[in-house]
XYZ file of C-alpha atoms in Angstrom:
650
model
C 47.181 116.320 -71.134
C 45.648 119.560 -69.904
C 43.816 119.466 -66.541
C 40.034 119.888 -66.705
C 38.194 120.807 -63.537
C 34.914 119.618 -65.020
C 36.233 116.041 -65.120
C 36.734 116.293 -61.331
C 33.233 117.645 -61.159
C 31.967 114.495 -62.930
C 34.004 112.346 -60.567
C 32.294 114.115 -57.693
C 28.813 113.321 -59.129
C 29.876 109.678 -59.490
C 31.327 109.120 -56.048
C 28.612 111.098 -54.216
C 25.932 109.011 -56.055
C 27.547 105.795 -54.863
C 28.101 106.983 -51.288
C 24.510 108.383 -50.799
C 23.114 105.179 -52.380
C 25.057 103.063 -49.882
C 23.817 105.289 -47.092
C 20.282 104.454 -48.143
C 19.427 108.109 -48.670
C 16.035 108.733 -50.261
C 16.388 109.838 -53.853
C 19.515 107.986 -54.606
C 18.154 104.455 -55.199
C 20.056 104.239 -58.465
C 23.273 105.725 -57.167
C 25.093 102.557 -57.970
C 25.462 103.845 -61.554
C 28.258 106.116 -60.214
C 30.540 103.103 -60.910
C 29.469 103.146 -64.555
C 30.383 106.846 -64.767
C 33.852 106.047 -63.434
C 34.311 103.361 -66.135
C 33.594 105.918 -68.875
C 35.878 108.519 -67.363
C 38.717 105.919 -67.093
C 38.314 104.934 -70.723
C 38.576 108.447 -71.836
C 41.538 109.480 -69.632
C 43.584 106.331 -69.974
C 43.180 106.310 -73.794
C 44.060 110.030 -73.992
C 47.250 109.426 -72.066
C 48.251 106.445 -74.187
C 47.503 108.235 -77.449
C 49.376 111.422 -76.380
C 52.502 109.510 -75.356
C 52.401 107.232 -78.397
C 52.257 110.151 -80.740
C 55.301 111.655 -78.883
C 57.053 108.266 -79.185
C 57.237 108.317 -75.422
C 54.976 105.426 -74.453
C 56.371 102.537 -72.409
C 54.272 99.745 -70.883
C 56.538 99.474 -67.954
C 56.123 103.170 -67.121
C 52.329 102.934 -67.608
C 51.943 100.067 -65.194
C 54.356 101.518 -62.654
C 52.225 104.690 -62.588
C 49.030 102.714 -62.262
C 50.450 100.836 -59.287
C 51.588 104.105 -57.687
C 48.150 105.652 -58.298
C 45.959 102.845 -57.169
C 47.697 100.397 -54.814
C 48.971 102.492 -51.770
C 45.411 103.695 -50.883
C 43.871 100.290 -51.522
C 46.477 98.508 -49.403
C 45.879 100.944 -46.538
C 42.102 100.518 -46.876
C 42.248 96.675 -46.860
C 44.679 96.692 -43.867
C 42.429 99.010 -41.802
C 39.327 96.976 -42.797
C 41.082 93.762 -41.987
C 41.695 94.989 -38.402
C 38.026 95.869 -38.070
C 36.854 92.585 -39.506
C 39.124 90.616 -37.137
C 37.612 92.419 -34.169
C 34.003 92.020 -35.264
C 33.458 89.083 -37.614
C 32.644 85.507 -36.740
C 34.973 82.897 -38.314
C 32.499 82.015 -41.050
C 32.194 85.616 -42.218
C 35.909 86.133 -41.684
C 36.685 83.293 -44.136
C 34.699 85.099 -46.854
C 36.192 88.501 -46.013
C 39.755 87.244 -45.971
C 39.271 85.599 -49.354
C 37.861 88.836 -50.786
C 40.789 90.824 -49.268
C 43.343 88.523 -50.991
C 41.395 88.765 -54.161
C 41.210 92.565 -54.037
C 44.978 92.876 -53.633
C 45.450 90.893 -56.909
C 42.661 92.622 -58.870
C 40.425 89.513 -58.749
C 37.661 90.550 -56.356
C 35.118 90.977 -59.193
C 35.642 87.373 -60.132
C 35.381 86.142 -56.503
C 32.191 88.075 -55.941
C 30.726 86.698 -59.154
C 31.552 83.159 -58.142
C 29.960 83.784 -54.694
C 26.726 85.072 -56.174
C 23.867 82.707 -55.680
C 21.995 80.903 -52.871
C 24.666 81.244 -50.192
C 25.816 84.703 -51.087
C 26.104 86.769 -47.905
C 23.911 89.866 -47.947
C 25.815 92.535 -49.889
C 25.487 95.083 -47.077
C 27.691 92.874 -44.895
C 30.662 92.522 -47.327
C 33.158 95.205 -46.435
C 35.189 94.904 -49.639
C 32.297 94.289 -52.051
C 32.930 97.689 -53.612
C 36.419 96.589 -54.811
C 34.785 94.607 -57.613
C 34.840 97.731 -59.765
C 38.612 98.179 -59.019
C 39.132 94.658 -60.178
C 37.387 95.439 -63.503
C 39.433 98.648 -63.968
C 42.734 96.929 -63.168
C 42.036 94.068 -65.556
C 41.100 96.683 -68.134
C 44.581 98.273 -67.637
C 46.240 95.001 -68.464
C 45.061 94.648 -72.053
C 43.854 98.072 -73.069
C 47.213 99.785 -73.679
C 48.347 97.115 -76.086
C 45.030 97.230 -77.911
C 45.093 100.968 -78.253
C 48.722 100.853 -79.545
C 47.620 98.244 -82.018
C 44.684 100.315 -83.217
C 46.794 103.441 -83.470
C 49.307 101.553 -85.610
C 46.589 100.603 -88.197
C 44.636 103.809 -88.078
C 45.504 104.738 -91.647
C 43.729 101.554 -92.790
C 41.041 101.529 -90.067
C 40.372 104.822 -88.393
C 40.572 104.756 -84.631
C 37.009 106.039 -84.279
C 35.629 103.138 -86.411
C 37.508 100.568 -84.319
C 36.275 102.040 -81.015
C 32.737 102.423 -82.276
C 32.686 98.724 -83.259
C 34.049 97.674 -79.863
C 31.450 99.903 -78.113
C 28.513 98.603 -80.121
C 29.408 94.982 -80.017
C 30.296 95.244 -76.324
C 27.015 96.861 -75.435
C 25.094 94.142 -77.361
C 27.098 91.467 -75.524
C 26.363 93.036 -72.147
C 22.617 93.433 -72.830
C 22.348 89.884 -74.242
C 24.340 88.210 -71.474
C 22.319 89.968 -68.738
C 19.534 87.543 -69.715
C 21.846 84.596 -69.639
C 23.743 85.294 -66.444
C 23.071 88.675 -64.820
C 25.821 88.374 -62.221
C 28.425 87.668 -64.909
C 27.247 90.709 -66.917
C 27.494 92.795 -63.759
C 30.833 91.761 -62.419
C 33.027 90.609 -65.276
C 35.156 92.731 -67.499
C 34.145 91.431 -70.991
C 30.608 92.758 -70.405
C 31.906 96.167 -69.153
C 34.557 96.864 -71.842
C 32.091 98.854 -73.940
C 31.826 101.493 -71.233
C 35.588 102.185 -71.259
C 35.461 102.123 -75.023
C 32.663 104.650 -75.180
C 34.864 106.996 -73.130
C 37.752 106.369 -75.468
C 35.518 107.024 -78.484
C 35.191 110.635 -77.446
C 38.796 111.300 -78.589
C 38.312 110.621 -82.332
C 34.703 111.872 -82.134
C 35.801 115.258 -80.702
C 38.315 115.608 -83.564
C 35.557 115.078 -86.114
C 33.214 117.563 -84.535
C 35.983 120.150 -84.294
C 36.253 120.085 -88.133
C 32.745 121.778 -88.247
C 32.004 125.453 -87.960
C 32.911 127.402 -84.850
C 29.318 127.884 -83.854
C 28.832 124.202 -83.675
C 32.006 123.908 -81.693
C 30.240 125.392 -78.708
C 26.572 124.467 -79.276
C 26.972 120.729 -79.778
C 29.039 119.887 -76.680
C 26.953 122.155 -74.411
C 23.722 120.464 -75.603
C 25.406 117.130 -75.121
C 26.518 118.127 -71.595
C 23.039 118.941 -70.331
C 21.517 115.860 -72.069
C 24.226 113.815 -70.249
C 23.439 115.403 -66.893
C 19.781 114.611 -67.403
C 20.534 110.953 -68.287
C 22.663 110.572 -65.185
C 20.107 112.205 -62.930
C 17.277 109.962 -64.279
C 19.411 106.960 -63.627
C 20.302 107.928 -60.050
C 16.753 108.797 -59.135
C 14.688 106.119 -60.861
C 16.808 102.980 -60.912
C 16.661 100.705 -57.872
C 17.152 97.129 -56.781
C 14.395 95.962 -59.090
C 16.068 97.425 -62.178
C 17.394 94.661 -64.437
C 20.998 95.766 -64.480
C 23.185 96.098 -66.548
C 20.878 95.102 -69.389
C 19.429 97.938 -71.492
C 19.434 100.181 -68.377
C 23.205 100.448 -68.367
C 23.181 102.539 -71.566
C 21.525 105.502 -69.824
C 24.309 106.403 -67.358
C 27.038 105.241 -69.772
C 25.865 107.428 -72.577
C 25.137 110.224 -70.089
C 28.645 110.188 -68.799
C 30.054 110.192 -72.306
C 27.941 113.171 -73.282
C 29.092 115.151 -70.226
C 32.712 114.440 -71.080
C 32.374 115.680 -74.642
C 33.188 119.285 -73.602
C 36.408 118.062 -72.045
C 37.330 116.056 -75.163
C 36.648 119.129 -77.385
C 38.395 121.558 -75.016
C 35.271 123.656 -74.870
C 34.728 125.923 -71.869
C 31.500 125.300 -70.044
C 28.769 127.875 -69.873
C 28.028 129.672 -66.603
C 25.441 127.221 -65.148
C 27.572 124.281 -66.079
C 30.647 125.849 -64.472
C 28.670 126.460 -61.285
C 27.702 122.753 -61.231
C 30.966 121.135 -62.193
C 33.765 123.605 -61.383
C 32.737 125.037 -57.985
C 35.476 124.469 -55.302
C 33.551 121.771 -53.439
C 32.821 119.686 -56.584
C 36.444 119.961 -57.687
C 37.734 118.955 -54.221
C 35.313 115.965 -53.960
C 36.449 114.893 -57.440
C 40.111 114.991 -56.481
C 39.531 112.930 -53.314
C 36.931 110.654 -54.997
C 39.242 107.599 -55.118
C 39.903 107.786 -51.396
C 36.236 108.456 -50.682
C 35.133 105.503 -52.773
C 37.642 103.221 -50.974
C 36.730 104.149 -47.360
C 33.012 104.667 -47.385
C 31.814 101.104 -47.950
C 33.952 99.321 -45.300
C 32.686 101.808 -42.711
C 29.036 101.290 -43.677
C 29.367 97.434 -43.960
C 31.161 96.966 -40.647
C 28.680 99.226 -38.929
C 25.804 97.231 -40.323
C 27.530 94.015 -39.366
C 27.731 95.141 -35.744
C 24.486 97.057 -35.352
C 22.063 95.814 -38.120
C 21.240 96.703 -41.670
C 18.704 99.448 -41.085
C 20.310 102.886 -40.922
C 18.587 105.620 -39.002
C 19.051 109.303 -39.963
C 21.540 109.549 -37.079
C 23.390 106.561 -38.376
C 23.533 108.121 -41.869
C 24.876 111.386 -40.532
C 27.545 109.662 -38.369
C 28.652 107.434 -41.198
C 28.812 110.328 -43.609
C 30.970 112.272 -41.100
C 33.271 109.276 -40.572
C 33.526 108.825 -44.382
C 34.590 112.424 -44.743
C 37.177 112.163 -42.060
C 38.574 108.827 -43.333
C 38.673 110.305 -46.877
C 40.807 113.229 -45.706
C 43.209 110.982 -43.860
C 43.579 108.480 -46.686
C 43.897 111.108 -49.463
C 46.391 113.407 -47.755
C 48.381 110.810 -45.858
C 48.562 108.116 -48.518
C 47.131 108.842 -51.930
C 48.536 112.357 -52.354
C 51.829 111.422 -50.734
C 52.658 108.599 -53.065
C 50.892 109.464 -56.400
C 52.732 111.775 -58.732
C 51.199 113.066 -61.953
C 52.801 111.726 -65.200
C 54.542 115.056 -65.822
C 56.496 114.613 -62.614
C 58.370 111.606 -64.142
C 61.692 113.070 -65.130
C 61.287 116.063 -62.774
C 62.618 114.771 -59.443
C 61.021 111.273 -59.917
C 62.699 108.996 -62.429
C 61.172 106.073 -64.201
C 63.581 103.846 -62.306
C 62.412 105.281 -58.995
C 58.865 104.649 -60.070
C 59.627 101.014 -60.957
C 61.331 100.404 -57.643
C 58.396 101.879 -55.817
C 56.097 99.609 -57.725
C 58.052 96.549 -56.745
C 58.083 97.560 -53.115
C 54.292 98.217 -53.193
C 53.650 94.882 -54.797
C 55.783 93.204 -52.041
C 53.671 94.853 -49.333
C 50.499 93.799 -51.056
C 51.843 90.246 -51.185
C 52.541 90.208 -47.433
C 49.086 91.522 -46.683
C 47.652 88.818 -49.062
C 49.516 86.151 -47.169
C 47.952 87.389 -43.863
C 44.519 87.320 -45.517
C 45.165 83.822 -46.828
C 46.028 82.527 -43.352
C 42.575 83.730 -42.131
C 40.912 82.424 -45.211
C 42.449 78.925 -45.014
C 42.646 78.996 -41.272
C 38.887 78.634 -40.495
C 38.509 82.344 -40.142
C 40.920 82.521 -37.206
C 38.385 80.570 -35.052
C 40.894 80.927 -32.144
C 39.445 84.389 -31.659
C 36.194 82.764 -30.440
C 37.124 79.647 -28.405
C 33.466 78.879 -27.363
C 31.785 78.854 -30.786
C 28.896 76.451 -31.269
C 29.447 76.283 -35.042
C 32.728 76.460 -36.887
C 33.032 78.047 -40.280
C 33.473 74.611 -41.774
C 30.339 73.283 -40.106
C 28.231 76.179 -41.356
C 29.610 75.760 -44.880
C 29.009 72.035 -44.868
C 25.505 72.438 -43.370
C 24.502 74.794 -46.196
C 25.918 72.480 -48.852
C 24.194 69.416 -47.438
C 20.889 70.927 -48.352
C 21.471 69.894 -51.953
C 22.521 66.326 -51.098
C 19.335 64.709 -52.388
C 19.220 66.535 -55.745
C 21.506 64.064 -57.755
C 18.815 61.435 -57.157
C 15.919 63.747 -58.071
C 13.814 63.860 -61.236
C 14.607 67.332 -62.524
C 12.821 69.060 -65.362
C 15.013 69.826 -68.286
C 17.982 67.776 -67.026
C 18.467 64.737 -69.320
C 20.945 63.266 -66.876
C 18.084 62.821 -64.308
C 15.774 60.878 -66.583
C 16.681 57.562 -64.931
C 15.397 59.094 -61.667
C 12.026 59.805 -63.118
C 9.020 57.435 -62.992
C 6.467 58.955 -65.308
C 4.461 55.656 -65.093
C 3.689 56.327 -61.436
C 0.105 56.909 -60.493
C 0.743 60.404 -59.100
C 2.982 63.027 -60.638
C 3.961 65.839 -58.317
C 5.962 68.904 -59.550
C 7.812 70.992 -56.997
C 8.052 74.685 -58.134
C 9.640 77.620 -56.447
C 12.429 79.956 -55.880
C 15.458 79.142 -53.755
C 13.196 77.407 -51.174
C 12.222 74.868 -53.799
C 14.903 72.580 -52.528
C 13.463 72.869 -49.005
C 10.067 71.782 -50.255
C 11.540 68.891 -52.123
C 13.480 67.703 -48.986
C 10.342 68.049 -47.027
C 8.119 66.092 -49.345
C 10.706 63.532 -50.323
C 11.408 62.646 -46.688
C 7.738 62.239 -45.868
C 6.485 60.576 -49.000
C 9.401 59.806 -51.344
C 9.550 56.101 -50.685
C 5.995 55.607 -52.165
C 6.581 53.983 -55.613
C 3.204 55.342 -56.707
C 4.652 58.894 -56.565
C 6.970 60.697 -58.926
C 8.492 63.886 -57.506
C 9.609 66.273 -60.225
C 11.812 69.378 -59.605
C 11.334 72.400 -61.793
C 14.887 73.505 -60.942
C 14.199 76.812 -59.217
C 13.605 80.243 -60.605
C 16.805 81.851 -59.224
C 18.462 83.840 -61.980
C 15.473 83.466 -64.275
C 14.167 86.916 -63.722
C 10.634 85.900 -64.528
C 8.327 88.817 -65.213
C 4.876 89.506 -66.549
C 4.043 90.538 -70.056
C 0.350 90.741 -70.924
C -0.548 88.288 -68.103
C 2.081 85.834 -69.434
C 5.203 84.763 -67.570
C 8.431 85.276 -69.570
C 12.130 85.238 -68.980
C 15.171 86.485 -70.844
C 17.180 83.483 -69.652
C 17.387 80.778 -72.406
C 17.962 78.087 -69.880
C 15.015 79.049 -67.795
C 12.866 79.536 -70.889
C 13.617 75.988 -71.940
C 12.401 74.633 -68.592
C 9.410 76.884 -68.706
C 8.451 75.630 -72.222
C 8.780 72.045 -71.054
C 6.546 72.744 -68.101
C 3.917 74.425 -70.299
C 4.061 71.639 -72.912
C 0.680 69.831 -72.847
C 2.595 66.569 -72.702
C 3.811 67.642 -69.215
C 0.910 69.751 -68.038
C -1.708 67.054 -68.768
C 0.089 64.445 -66.761
C 0.561 66.532 -63.577
C -1.630 65.800 -60.511
C -0.150 68.056 -57.932
C 1.917 71.286 -58.189
C 3.712 72.042 -54.895
C 4.524 75.755 -54.860
C 7.224 76.956 -52.447
C 8.657 80.461 -51.903
C 9.702 82.571 -49.004
C 6.548 84.522 -48.129
C 4.576 82.817 -50.930
C 1.674 85.332 -50.947
C 3.774 88.468 -50.920
C 3.079 91.019 -53.594
C 6.306 90.314 -55.478
C 5.171 86.775 -56.231
C 2.768 87.908 -58.962
C 4.722 85.988 -61.661
C 4.208 82.764 -59.700
C 0.485 83.578 -59.442
C 0.331 84.131 -63.209
C 2.131 80.877 -63.872
C -0.136 78.857 -61.583
C -3.186 80.387 -63.247
C -1.874 79.391 -66.686
C -1.216 75.815 -65.526
C -4.656 75.500 -63.980
C -6.178 76.874 -67.161
C -4.301 74.325 -69.252
C -5.153 71.501 -66.902
C -8.053 72.244 -64.386
C -7.411 68.944 -62.637
C -4.076 70.027 -61.257
C -4.165 70.411 -57.508
C -2.137 73.368 -56.225
C -0.501 73.000 -52.836
C 1.371 75.830 -51.241
C 4.259 75.259 -48.859
C 3.967 77.963 -46.146
C 7.003 79.936 -44.925
C 8.505 79.494 -41.511
C 10.917 82.033 -39.967
C 13.406 84.446 -41.623
C 16.195 85.924 -39.570
C 17.695 89.413 -40.090
C 21.193 87.902 -40.069
C 22.182 84.255 -40.817
C 20.784 82.010 -38.088
C 24.300 80.611 -37.563
C 25.451 84.131 -36.533
C 22.854 84.234 -33.724
C 23.650 80.654 -32.716
C 27.350 81.549 -32.266
C 26.381 84.745 -30.458
C 24.071 83.126 -27.894
C 25.277 79.471 -27.965
C 21.762 78.234 -28.672
C 19.507 77.777 -31.659
C 16.726 79.402 -29.681
C 18.288 82.769 -30.596
C 16.953 82.298 -34.114
C 13.368 82.525 -32.899
C 13.811 85.659 -30.818
C 11.576 88.501 -32.000
C 14.446 91.035 -32.234
C 16.411 88.658 -34.572
C 13.558 88.003 -36.991
C 12.866 89.680 -40.317
C 9.676 87.673 -40.850
C 7.537 85.078 -39.071
C 4.700 83.361 -41.115
C 2.185 83.583 -38.294
C -0.514 85.317 -40.318
C -0.094 84.484 -44.012
C -3.573 85.868 -44.748
C -2.200 89.436 -44.276
C -0.027 89.142 -47.408
C -1.058 91.094 -50.481
C -1.833 88.140 -52.818
C -3.268 85.720 -50.225
C -6.839 85.733 -51.595
C -5.758 85.190 -55.248
C -3.437 82.325 -54.367
C -6.047 80.700 -52.093
C -8.583 80.739 -54.976
C -6.217 78.382 -56.815
C -5.118 76.179 -53.960
C -6.364 72.816 -52.863
C -4.215 72.733 -49.723
C -1.840 74.842 -47.627
C 1.051 73.223 -45.728
C 1.133 75.300 -42.561
C 4.659 74.787 -41.174
C 4.038 77.232 -38.364
C 1.159 75.101 -37.145
C 3.299 72.033 -37.562
C 6.361 73.287 -35.674
C 5.100 75.896 -33.248
C 2.767 75.272 -30.359
C -0.331 77.476 -30.573
C 1.536 79.414 -33.368
C 3.614 81.178 -30.727
C 7.054 82.184 -31.870
C 8.935 81.310 -28.726
C 7.640 77.733 -28.981
C 8.821 77.182 -32.529
C 11.376 74.440 -33.141
C 14.772 75.692 -34.102
C 16.683 72.418 -34.218
C 16.207 68.720 -34.855
C 16.133 66.120 -32.082
C 19.858 65.643 -32.789
C 20.573 69.342 -32.356
C 21.009 70.263 -36.073
C 19.931 73.891 -36.556
C 16.738 74.628 -38.480
C 18.660 77.173 -40.542
C 22.237 78.134 -41.234
C 21.468 81.132 -43.379
C 18.532 83.524 -43.086
C 15.657 81.495 -44.617
C 16.582 78.074 -46.028
C 16.042 74.969 -43.869
C 18.912 72.569 -43.201
C 18.494 69.209 -44.857
C 17.948 67.546 -41.456
C 15.351 69.993 -40.350
C 13.416 69.944 -43.624
C 13.413 66.075 -43.582
C 12.369 65.983 -39.949
C 9.482 68.432 -40.693
C 8.428 66.342 -43.741
C 8.248 63.142 -41.645
C 6.263 64.908 -38.979
C 3.753 66.103 -41.569
C 3.580 62.655 -43.134
C 2.726 61.146 -39.779
C -0.176 63.507 -39.369
C -1.310 63.303 -43.025
C -0.114 59.947 -44.376
C -2.506 60.025 -47.461
C -2.011 63.663 -48.249
C -0.545 63.271 -51.751
C -2.866 60.463 -52.751
C -5.816 62.581 -51.711
C -4.583 65.375 -53.941
C -4.083 63.084 -56.975
C -6.727 62.234 -59.522
C -8.515 58.927 -58.959
């Protein structure tokens, strides 16, 4: 396959987009789409290689996999080993457990699955996961497992079913699956291969498509691909500049960078020379060099940024950004020239000084080294994060994990909306029907209210089930969700049979009056409109730490560290300053002021950070431990014993 400098130019655009996004540089809020560009490039190149060798009767799966191992594993092993040293020096045992598990998974191409399984309530902030970026390598390496056999199969039947038709069907159906499943499980659609296959397939589709286009007149041979090239560049640029953390991704949005990358690659597929402006953009020496070192740059940049943030905090100053960019460049040069370039040989070198047998032996040795490193990672993963590194820790990794899990202890006995298994826990004949509604702090509110008032047989506490993963949004002042499961619960809540019987709606969210809680506001308005007798009660926030509270506890050997100003991201001292305060208050009948309850004179340094038995108020950044939530609920019930009955209809 003939070398194309413009493909390296496209690699440069992809990797720089990702790096600058991770450096929090303004204008690159959607730089994460660089990974999508890489997927399209891989689909095109890998399929081209397979097709070329198949048609020459020279394709062997063993050779293919041996070359992939030689290409990908040595730099990956070196990166993981170096990152492991940094993590062992910096990370607490709890964080080391998660890191070590991700390291073992990355070595066996499973990190995307691990990060998917970790996504949810207790998912560590992404900026503190040094190997999070290896999820995309997991997707690519899993793609390499089945794709060669699939392409060989499609090539063998192409007289009956043209290759272009087969790839087009895979691309269209795969895109539909990805878009649909984003509404069902956004994390799965993001991390898992079945929902990303269409991107590789769209790259592969360029091969038969280019052959079809080349059958047209010579004038079109140049005009079509160049128009496609600039349209693709525009699509990629729009994605990089306009997408951000609020973009529902992958979803429909993923089509823009995917199609953009495919359009840019069309010139390469058709062997068309770029025009002068395109050459200047894609084939200048700097772009070509960055493209050639893009794999090493992708590998090294994120561990450096994540470990820096772990040590010094998540906010990057301009000086931090410059220093990290310089370190990334230096580490890229070292990894590329010392490891990647030393061990990887282009396919045409096989048979010219490097035999297939040599390649196979190298692959086995590389896998053995990966296995040894995986054993080391497993020892840290299963060995309590090597807690021996910190002999005076207040909280072990197991204690932190258990403390966070205990928060859900009461839920099996709760009455939960939409869960038929919880019907026996419901008492709809009770005088007062109270619905607890919120995001991930909904469980805290339930633990609070249940501890203070749950033994009253005249009360029925109902859990909505949380809005995490629902992606509620507003459409014409109505609250909608693309999640079928969430929509089912929302429909049940808005059913007059449920709405009419409710007495109290307890709303709980971190920073409940913040501007991004507009969908909660719309939902509460709709419920009040349907049943004006519903009393809305808001559970106030408490404290939110910059890092997990357990991190500060282990650092300072006291829970008081969680209430130090320098460690806080938010303190709910003045809720009236929030954007939607007035609109929520117009609906409310009561506000549960936890700061007033737990802090003397609303002064931060006096706030309670543990129970009387010494259990921390928080283990993560915002959610209360079970014991602290229940202690707070009992304190509130002592001060306001008739609170819920006062809120209920006579």
